[in-house]
């Protein structure tokens, strides 16, 4: 895709956001007649023609709706956030680049955070997701959930394959990209730096979550989330 | 590994670095008699006993050499650095966590950097590598190369399987984790944000580099490097 991709929550309005208008006016020196692509972040993309552009407002005329490949499986990552906001943001950016449908920042016993909102800021996360979606030429934003307790998620995990990134003492967990062989949805639980408690692991496995390894080395939380996301795609 | 892992370039000296001494004295409140592990970053690890500890100096007595699993294949990532130092540093940290033997920051035609050293600082990279090695419980530091020109690397790539992260127009490149099936060394070339030039691709393929895809989406340089490293491990 060589024409730039823009985001508009409602493309039928024929108008880009002010931030996008500024970008197209200043950085891209857009002129009426310029071709662009506009996604609604819900899996759709249209080809359009820029009709008017100022640093504050950009309007377009839809030309045609693109036929877009829709991934036949949903990728869901549930991860305990780390203590550093920038690491959580970097993780979300990478997950969106790789392709993810749901990112859930969960609370676990060992998630020692006086304030979840200090390390996971929804506004920033949503902006980062839009930017990463456009940058990687995708058309769907992930659902971002913040603050679900792991027990709630284990109780109501949703449909599809369920995995927990945990290697038991005896080291007998299969590698995720080999365990995730169905073309169904997949949800992977990634624990905090202090790991899951034995009770959490038992609750998860009893509810059908399969323990999996993410590779040969011990990974930080944010690296594990990325490895899990990639493994699910590589398994298809 | 529950005892902390420390790094000493020469464990036979029986002494940790001053930074490690400070950490063991203050953060871990180490006392003589405490068990610790010390790696030389060259693939070896010993179990040792702390014999003396102040915030400036920590000494230890080696107890035994651990039998360490040595990966039977080398993972080499050659990547054009991005313009932001922090992204290059994250990338290196993640590569070390995942397990990597050589990280080469290469110059390509589209690597528009007035100064390579501004975006890749060797001292910082080496510190980050040591930290990530210890954090992930590994015992070998990667070789870090800075500034090799892609043409030099293509001319003298070294032994093993050679890959270039590049998907030709007709979209017929295999996915890396399926292409990399041998237990030999593997070198993957990752291009800059502006991609490889057609000449670079031709030179690489003529020299035996196989074009590979890293997954279903378009990835930023640093994400591609991480995806490539993971794919090589998952292929074993």
Coordinates of C-alpha atoms in Angstrom, one line a residue:
Chain A
X1 CA 0.0 0.0 0.0
X2 CA 1.8 3.1 -1.2
X3 CA -0.8 5.7 -0.6
X4 CA -0.9 6.8 3.0
X5 CA -3.4 5.2 5.3
X6 CA -5.5 7.3 7.6
X7 CA -8.0 6.6 10.3
X8 CA -11.5 7.9 10.7
X9 CA -13.9 6.4 13.2
X10 CA -16.7 7.2 10.7
X11 CA -15.5 7.5 7.2
X12 CA -19.0 8.3 6.0
X13 CA -18.5 11.7 7.5
X14 CA -16.0 12.4 4.7
X15 CA -13.7 14.1 7.2
X16 CA -10.4 13.2 8.9
X17 CA -9.5 14.1 12.5
X18 CA -7.8 17.4 13.1
X19 CA -4.5 15.6 13.9
X20 CA -4.7 13.7 10.6
X21 CA -5.6 16.9 8.8
X22 CA -2.5 18.6 10.2
X23 CA -0.3 15.7 9.2
X24 CA -1.7 15.5 5.6
X25 CA -1.4 19.2 5.2
X26 CA 2.1 19.8 6.7
X27 CA 4.0 16.5 6.5
X28 CA 2.6 15.2 3.3
X29 CA 1.7 18.5 1.6
X30 CA -1.6 17.0 0.5
X31 CA -3.5 18.6 -2.2
X32 CA -7.1 18.1 -3.5
X33 CA -7.1 15.2 -5.9
X34 CA -4.5 13.2 -3.8
X35 CA -5.4 9.6 -3.4
X36 CA -5.6 8.2 0.2
X37 CA -6.9 5.2 2.0
X38 CA -9.1 5.6 5.1
X39 CA -9.8 2.9 7.6
X40 CA -12.4 2.9 10.3
X41 CA -10.4 0.6 12.6
X42 CA -13.2 -1.9 12.4
X43 CA -11.8 -4.0 9.6
X44 CA -12.8 -1.8 6.7
X45 CA -10.9 0.4 4.3
X46 CA -11.9 2.7 1.5
X47 CA -10.0 4.4 -1.2
X48 CA -10.7 8.0 -1.3
X49 CA -9.8 11.3 -2.9
X50 CA -8.8 14.3 -0.9
X51 CA -11.3 17.1 -1.6
X52 CA -10.1 19.8 0.7
X53 CA -7.1 20.3 3.0
X54 CA -6.0 22.8 5.6
X55 CA -3.9 22.2 8.8
X56 CA -7.2 22.0 10.7
X57 CA -9.5 20.2 8.4
X58 CA -9.3 17.6 5.7
X59 CA -12.2 16.3 3.7
X60 CA -12.4 13.4 1.3
X61 CA -14.7 11.7 -1.2
X62 CA -14.9 7.9 -0.9
X63 CA -14.2 6.2 -4.2
X64 CA -14.5 2.5 -3.5
X65 CA -14.5 0.1 -0.7
X66 CA -11.5 -2.2 -0.6
X67 CA -11.9 -5.9 -0.4
X68 CA -10.0 -6.7 2.8
X69 CA -8.6 -9.9 4.0
X70 CA -10.1 -10.7 7.4
X71 CA -8.1 -12.9 9.7
X72 CA -10.3 -16.1 10.4
X73 CA -9.2 -16.3 14.0
X74 CA -9.0 -13.9 16.9
X75 CA -5.8 -13.3 18.8
X76 CA -6.4 -12.4 22.4
X77 CA -3.5 -11.5 24.8
X78 CA -4.2 -11.1 28.6
X79 CA -1.2 -9.8 30.3
X80 CA -0.3 -8.4 33.7
X81 CA 1.1 -4.9 33.1
X82 CA 4.7 -4.1 34.1
X83 CA 5.6 -1.3 36.4
X84 CA 6.9 0.9 33.7
X85 CA 4.4 2.7 31.5
X86 CA 6.7 2.9 28.5
X87 CA 7.2 -0.9 28.5
X88 CA 3.5 -1.5 28.5
X89 CA 3.1 1.0 25.6
X90 CA 5.9 -0.5 23.6
X91 CA 4.3 -3.9 24.2
X92 CA 0.9 -2.7 22.9
X93 CA 2.5 -1.1 19.9
X94 CA 4.3 -4.4 19.0
X95 CA 1.2 -6.5 19.6
X96 CA -0.9 -4.2 17.2
X97 CA 1.9 -4.4 14.6
X98 CA 1.9 -8.2 14.8
X99 CA -1.9 -8.3 14.7
X100 CA -4.0 -8.7 17.8
X101 CA -7.8 -8.5 18.4
X102 CA -7.9 -8.0 22.1
X103 CA -5.3 -6.8 24.7
X104 CA -6.4 -7.2 28.3
X105 CA -4.3 -5.7 31.1
X106 CA -5.2 -8.0 34.0
X107 CA -4.7 -8.0 37.7
X108 CA -3.1 -11.0 39.3
X109 CA -2.0 -11.7 42.9
X110 CA 1.6 -10.7 42.1
X111 CA 0.7 -7.6 40.2
X112 CA 1.9 -5.1 42.8
X113 CA 0.5 -1.9 41.5
X114 CA -0.8 0.8 43.8
X115 CA -2.5 2.2 40.8
X116 CA -3.2 0.4 37.6
X117 CA -3.9 3.6 35.8
X118 CA -0.5 5.0 36.4
X119 CA 1.1 2.2 34.3
X120 CA -1.7 1.8 31.7
X121 CA -3.2 5.0 30.3
X122 CA -6.2 4.3 28.1
X123 CA -5.9 7.4 26.0
X124 CA -2.2 6.9 25.2
X125 CA -2.8 3.2 24.5
X126 CA -5.6 4.0 22.1
X127 CA -3.5 6.6 20.2
X128 CA -0.6 4.2 20.1
X129 CA -2.9 1.5 18.7
X130 CA -4.2 3.8 15.9
X131 CA -0.7 4.8 15.0
X132 CA 0.6 1.2 14.9
X133 CA -2.4 0.0 13.0
X134 CA -1.8 2.6 10.3
X135 CA 1.9 2.1 10.3
X136 CA 1.5 -1.7 9.7
X137 CA -1.1 -1.3 7.0
X138 CA -3.9 -3.0 9.0
X139 CA -7.5 -2.0 9.3
X140 CA -8.7 -3.2 12.7
X141 CA -8.0 -1.8 16.1
X142 CA -7.8 -4.2 19.0
X143 CA -10.3 -4.1 21.9
X144 CA -8.3 -2.8 24.9
X145 CA -9.5 -3.9 28.4
X146 CA -8.0 -2.6 31.6
X147 CA -8.2 -4.0 35.0
X148 CA -10.0 -7.3 34.7
X149 CA -9.1 -9.7 37.5
X150 CA -7.5 -12.9 36.4
X151 CA -10.1 -14.9 38.3
X152 CA -12.9 -13.2 36.3
X153 CA -11.1 -14.0 33.0
X154 CA -10.6 -17.6 34.0
X155 CA -14.2 -17.9 34.9
X156 CA -15.5 -16.4 31.6
X157 CA -12.7 -16.9 29.1
X158 CA -14.7 -16.8 25.9
X159 CA -14.6 -19.3 23.1
X160 CA -11.5 -20.8 21.4
X161 CA -8.2 -22.3 22.6
X162 CA -7.0 -21.2 26.0
X163 CA -3.3 -21.0 27.0
X164 CA -1.3 -19.9 30.0
X165 CA 2.3 -19.0 29.6
X166 CA 3.6 -21.2 32.4
X167 CA 6.2 -24.0 32.5
X168 CA 5.6 -26.5 35.3
X169 CA 8.6 -27.6 37.5
X170 CA 9.1 -30.7 35.4
X171 CA 9.4 -28.7 32.3
X172 CA 6.8 -30.5 30.2
X173 CA 4.9 -27.7 28.5
X174 CA 4.6 -27.8 24.8
X175 CA 5.7 -24.7 22.8
X176 CA 2.8 -22.4 21.9
X177 CA 3.3 -22.3 18.2
X178 CA 2.9 -26.1 18.1
X179 CA 0.1 -26.3 20.6
X180 CA -2.0 -23.7 18.8
X181 CA -2.7 -25.6 15.7
X182 CA -6.5 -24.9 15.2
X183 CA -7.7 -22.0 13.3
X184 CA -9.9 -21.0 16.2
X185 CA -9.5 -18.0 18.4
X186 CA -6.7 -18.2 21.0
X187 CA -6.3 -16.5 24.3
X188 CA -3.0 -16.5 26.1
X189 CA -2.5 -15.5 29.7
X190 CA 0.9 -13.8 30.5
X191 CA 1.8 -13.4 34.1
X192 CA 3.6 -10.6 36.0
X193 CA 7.3 -10.5 36.7
X194 CA 6.6 -12.4 39.9
X195 CA 4.8 -15.1 38.0
X196 CA 1.4 -16.7 38.6
X197 CA 0.7 -18.2 42.0
X198 CA 0.1 -22.0 42.2
X199 CA -3.5 -21.3 42.9
X200 CA -3.9 -19.2 39.7
X201 CA -2.3 -21.9 37.6
X202 CA -4.5 -24.6 39.1
X203 CA -7.6 -22.5 38.5
X204 CA -6.6 -21.8 34.9
X205 CA -5.7 -25.4 34.1
X206 CA -9.0 -26.6 35.7
X207 CA -10.8 -24.2 33.5
X208 CA -9.1 -25.6 30.4
X209 CA -6.1 -23.3 30.0
X210 CA -3.2 -25.3 28.6
X211 CA 0.3 -24.5 30.0
X212 CA 2.7 -23.6 27.2
X213 CA 6.3 -22.5 26.8
X214 CA 7.1 -19.5 24.7
X215 CA 10.6 -20.5 23.7
X216 CA 13.9 -21.6 25.1
X217 CA 14.7 -18.7 27.4
X218 CA 13.0 -16.8 30.3
X219 CA 11.3 -13.7 29.0
X220 CA 10.2 -10.5 30.5
X221 CA 6.4 -10.0 30.6
X222 CA 6.3 -7.7 27.6
X223 CA 8.6 -9.9 25.6
X224 CA 6.5 -12.9 26.5
X225 CA 3.3 -11.2 25.3
X226 CA 5.0 -10.4 21.9
X227 CA 6.4 -14.0 21.6
X228 CA 2.9 -15.4 22.4
X229 CA 1.2 -13.2 19.8
X230 CA 3.8 -14.1 17.1
X231 CA 3.5 -17.8 18.0
X232 CA -0.2 -17.8 17.5
X233 CA 0.2 -16.4 14.0
X234 CA 3.0 -18.7 13.1
X235 CA 0.9 -21.7 14.1
X236 CA -1.7 -20.9 11.4
Chain B
X1 CA 17.6 -20.5 39.0
X2 CA 16.5 -18.8 42.2
X3 CA 19.9 -17.5 43.5
X4 CA 20.8 -14.3 41.8
X5 CA 23.0 -14.4 38.7
X6 CA 26.0 -12.1 38.4
X7 CA 28.4 -11.2 35.7
X8 CA 32.1 -11.2 35.9
X9 CA 34.3 -11.0 32.8
X10 CA 36.9 -13.1 34.7
X11 CA 35.3 -15.2 37.5
X12 CA 38.7 -16.5 38.5
X13 CA 39.5 -13.1 40.0
X14 CA 36.9 -14.0 42.6
X15 CA 35.6 -10.5 42.4
X16 CA 32.4 -8.8 41.1
X17 CA 32.3 -5.5 39.4
X18 CA 31.7 -2.4 41.5
X19 CA 28.2 -2.0 40.1
X20 CA 27.4 -5.6 41.0
X21 CA 28.9 -5.1 44.5
X22 CA 26.7 -2.2 45.1
X23 CA 23.7 -4.2 44.0
X24 CA 24.4 -7.2 46.0
X25 CA 25.2 -5.0 49.1
X26 CA 22.3 -2.6 48.9
X27 CA 19.4 -4.2 46.9
X28 CA 20.0 -7.8 48.0
X29 CA 21.5 -7.2 51.4
X30 CA 24.1 -9.9 50.7
X31 CA 26.0 -11.4 53.5
X32 CA 29.1 -13.6 53.5
X33 CA 27.9 -17.2 53.0
X34 CA 25.2 -16.3 50.5
X35 CA 25.1 -18.5 47.5
X36 CA 25.3 -16.9 44.1
X37 CA 25.9 -17.7 40.5
X38 CA 28.5 -16.0 38.4
X39 CA 28.6 -16.1 34.6
X40 CA 31.5 -14.9 32.4
X41 CA 29.2 -14.1 29.6
X42 CA 31.1 -16.6 27.4
X43 CA 28.8 -19.5 28.0
X44 CA 30.0 -20.5 31.5
X45 CA 28.5 -20.3 34.9
X46 CA 29.8 -21.2 38.4
X47 CA 28.1 -21.6 41.7
X48 CA 29.9 -19.5 44.3
X49 CA 29.8 -18.3 47.9
X50 CA 30.0 -14.7 48.8
X51 CA 33.0 -14.2 51.0
X52 CA 33.0 -10.4 51.5
X53 CA 30.6 -7.6 50.6
X54 CA 30.7 -3.8 50.8
X55 CA 28.9 -1.4 48.5
X56 CA 32.2 -1.0 46.6
X57 CA 33.6 -4.5 46.6
X58 CA 32.2 -8.0 46.6
X59 CA 34.4 -11.2 46.6
X60 CA 33.4 -14.8 46.2
X61 CA 34.8 -18.3 46.3
X62 CA 33.9 -20.5 43.4
X63 CA 32.3 -23.8 44.5
X64 CA 31.6 -25.6 41.3
X65 CA 31.3 -25.2 37.6
X66 CA 27.7 -25.7 36.4
X67 CA 27.0 -28.0 33.5
X68 CA 25.4 -25.6 31.0
X69 CA 23.3 -26.3 28.0
X70 CA 25.0 -24.8 25.0
X71 CA 22.7 -24.0 22.0
X72 CA 23.9 -26.1 19.1
X73 CA 23.2 -23.3 16.5
X74 CA 24.2 -19.7 16.3
X75 CA 21.6 -17.0 15.9
X76 CA 22.9 -13.9 14.0
X77 CA 20.8 -10.8 13.4
X78 CA 22.0 -8.1 11.0
X79 CA 19.8 -5.1 11.2
X80 CA 19.8 -1.5 10.0
X81 CA 19.3 0.6 13.1
X82 CA 16.3 2.9 13.4
X83 CA 16.6 6.6 14.0
X84 CA 15.7 6.4 17.6
X85 CA 18.3 5.2 20.1
X86 CA 15.8 3.9 22.5
X87 CA 14.1 1.6 19.9
X88 CA 17.5 0.2 19.0
X89 CA 18.2 -0.4 22.7
X90 CA 14.8 -2.1 23.3
X91 CA 15.5 -4.3 20.3
X92 CA 18.9 -5.4 21.6
X93 CA 17.4 -6.1 25.0
X94 CA 14.7 -8.2 23.5
X95 CA 17.1 -10.1 21.2
X96 CA 19.4 -10.9 24.1
X97 CA 16.4 -12.1 26.2
X98 CA 15.3 -14.4 23.3
X99 CA 18.8 -15.7 22.8
X100 CA 21.1 -14.3 20.2
X101 CA 24.8 -14.8 19.3
X102 CA 25.5 -11.9 17.1
X103 CA 23.8 -8.5 16.6
X104 CA 25.2 -6.5 13.8
X105 CA 24.0 -2.9 13.2
X106 CA 24.5 -2.6 9.4
X107 CA 24.6 0.3 7.0
X108 CA 22.4 0.1 3.9
X109 CA 21.6 2.5 1.1
X110 CA 18.4 3.6 2.8
X111 CA 19.9 3.9 6.3
X112 CA 19.8 7.7 6.5
X113 CA 21.9 8.4 9.5
X114 CA 24.2 11.3 9.7
X115 CA 25.9 9.6 12.5
X116 CA 25.6 5.9 13.3
X117 CA 27.0 6.4 16.7
X118 CA 24.2 8.8 17.7
X119 CA 21.7 6.0 17.4
X120 CA 23.8 3.0 18.5
X121 CA 26.0 3.6 21.5
X122 CA 28.3 0.6 22.2
X123 CA 28.7 1.2 25.9
X124 CA 25.0 1.4 26.5
X125 CA 24.4 -1.6 24.3
X126 CA 26.9 -3.7 26.2
X127 CA 25.4 -2.7 29.5
X128 CA 22.0 -3.6 28.3
X129 CA 23.2 -6.9 27.0
X130 CA 24.7 -7.8 30.3
X131 CA 21.6 -6.9 32.2
X132 CA 19.3 -8.8 29.8
X133 CA 21.6 -11.8 29.9
X134 CA 21.4 -12.0 33.6
X135 CA 17.7 -11.2 33.8
X136 CA 16.9 -14.1 31.4
X137 CA 19.2 -16.5 33.1
X138 CA 21.5 -17.0 30.2
X139 CA 25.3 -17.2 30.3
X140 CA 26.5 -15.9 26.9
X141 CA 26.7 -12.3 25.7
X142 CA 26.2 -11.7 22.0
X143 CA 28.9 -10.3 19.8
X144 CA 27.9 -6.7 19.0
X145 CA 29.1 -5.3 15.7
X146 CA 28.4 -1.7 14.7
X147 CA 28.8 -0.1 11.2
X148 CA 29.4 -3.0 8.8
X149 CA 28.2 -2.2 5.3
X150 CA 25.6 -4.6 3.9
X151 CA 27.8 -5.2 0.9
X152 CA 30.6 -6.4 3.1
X153 CA 28.3 -8.7 5.0
X154 CA 26.8 -10.2 1.8
X155 CA 30.3 -10.8 0.5
X156 CA 31.5 -12.5 3.6
X157 CA 28.4 -13.8 5.4
X158 CA 29.9 -16.7 7.3
X159 CA 28.6 -20.2 7.5
X160 CA 25.1 -21.5 8.0
X161 CA 21.7 -20.6 6.5
X162 CA 21.3 -17.1 5.1
X163 CA 18.0 -15.2 5.1
X164 CA 16.9 -11.7 4.0
X165 CA 13.6 -10.4 5.4
X166 CA 12.1 -9.3 2.1
X167 CA 8.9 -10.3 0.4
X168 CA 9.1 -10.0 -3.4
X169 CA 6.2 -8.3 -5.3
X170 CA 4.6 -11.6 -6.1
X171 CA 4.4 -12.4 -2.4
X172 CA 6.1 -15.8 -2.7
X173 CA 8.5 -15.8 0.2
X174 CA 8.3 -18.7 2.8
X175 CA 7.8 -17.9 6.5
X176 CA 11.2 -17.9 8.3
X177 CA 10.3 -20.4 11.0
X178 CA 9.5 -22.9 8.3
X179 CA 12.4 -22.0 6.1
X180 CA 14.9 -22.3 8.9
X181 CA 14.7 -26.0 9.6
X182 CA 18.3 -27.1 9.9
X183 CA 20.1 -27.0 13.2
X184 CA 22.8 -24.9 11.6
X185 CA 23.7 -21.3 12.3
X186 CA 21.3 -18.7 10.8
X187 CA 21.9 -15.1 9.7
X188 CA 18.9 -12.9 9.0
X189 CA 19.2 -9.5 7.3
X190 CA 16.6 -6.9 8.4
X191 CA 16.3 -3.8 6.4
X192 CA 15.8 -0.2 7.4
X193 CA 12.4 1.5 7.4
X194 CA 12.9 2.5 3.8
X195 CA 13.6 -1.2 2.9
X196 CA 16.4 -2.7 0.9
X197 CA 17.1 -1.5 -2.6
X198 CA 16.5 -3.9 -5.5
X199 CA 20.3 -4.0 -6.0
X200 CA 20.8 -5.0 -2.4
X201 CA 18.2 -7.7 -2.7
X202 CA 19.7 -9.0 -5.9
X203 CA 23.2 -9.1 -4.4
X204 CA 21.9 -10.9 -1.3
X205 CA 20.0 -13.5 -3.3
X206 CA 22.9 -14.1 -5.6
X207 CA 25.0 -14.7 -2.6
X208 CA 22.6 -17.3 -1.3
X209 CA 20.4 -15.3 1.0
X210 CA 16.8 -16.7 0.9
X211 CA 14.0 -14.1 1.0
X212 CA 11.6 -14.9 3.9
X213 CA 8.5 -13.4 5.4
X214 CA 8.3 -12.8 9.1
X215 CA 4.6 -13.1 9.5
X216 CA 1.3 -11.8 8.1
X217 CA 1.7 -8.1 8.8
X218 CA 4.2 -5.4 7.9
X219 CA 6.6 -4.9 10.8
X220 CA 8.8 -2.0 12.0
X221 CA 12.5 -2.8 11.8
X222 CA 12.9 -3.5 15.5
X223 CA 9.8 -5.7 15.6
X224 CA 11.1 -7.6 12.5
X225 CA 14.4 -8.3 14.2
X226 CA 12.6 -9.7 17.2
X227 CA 10.2 -11.8 15.1
X228 CA 13.2 -13.1 13.1
X229 CA 15.1 -14.2 16.2
X230 CA 12.1 -15.9 17.7
X231 CA 11.3 -17.6 14.4
X232 CA 14.8 -19.1 14.3
X233 CA 14.4 -20.6 17.7
X234 CA 10.9 -21.9 17.0
X235 CA 12.2 -23.6 13.9
X236 CA 14.5 -25.8 15.9

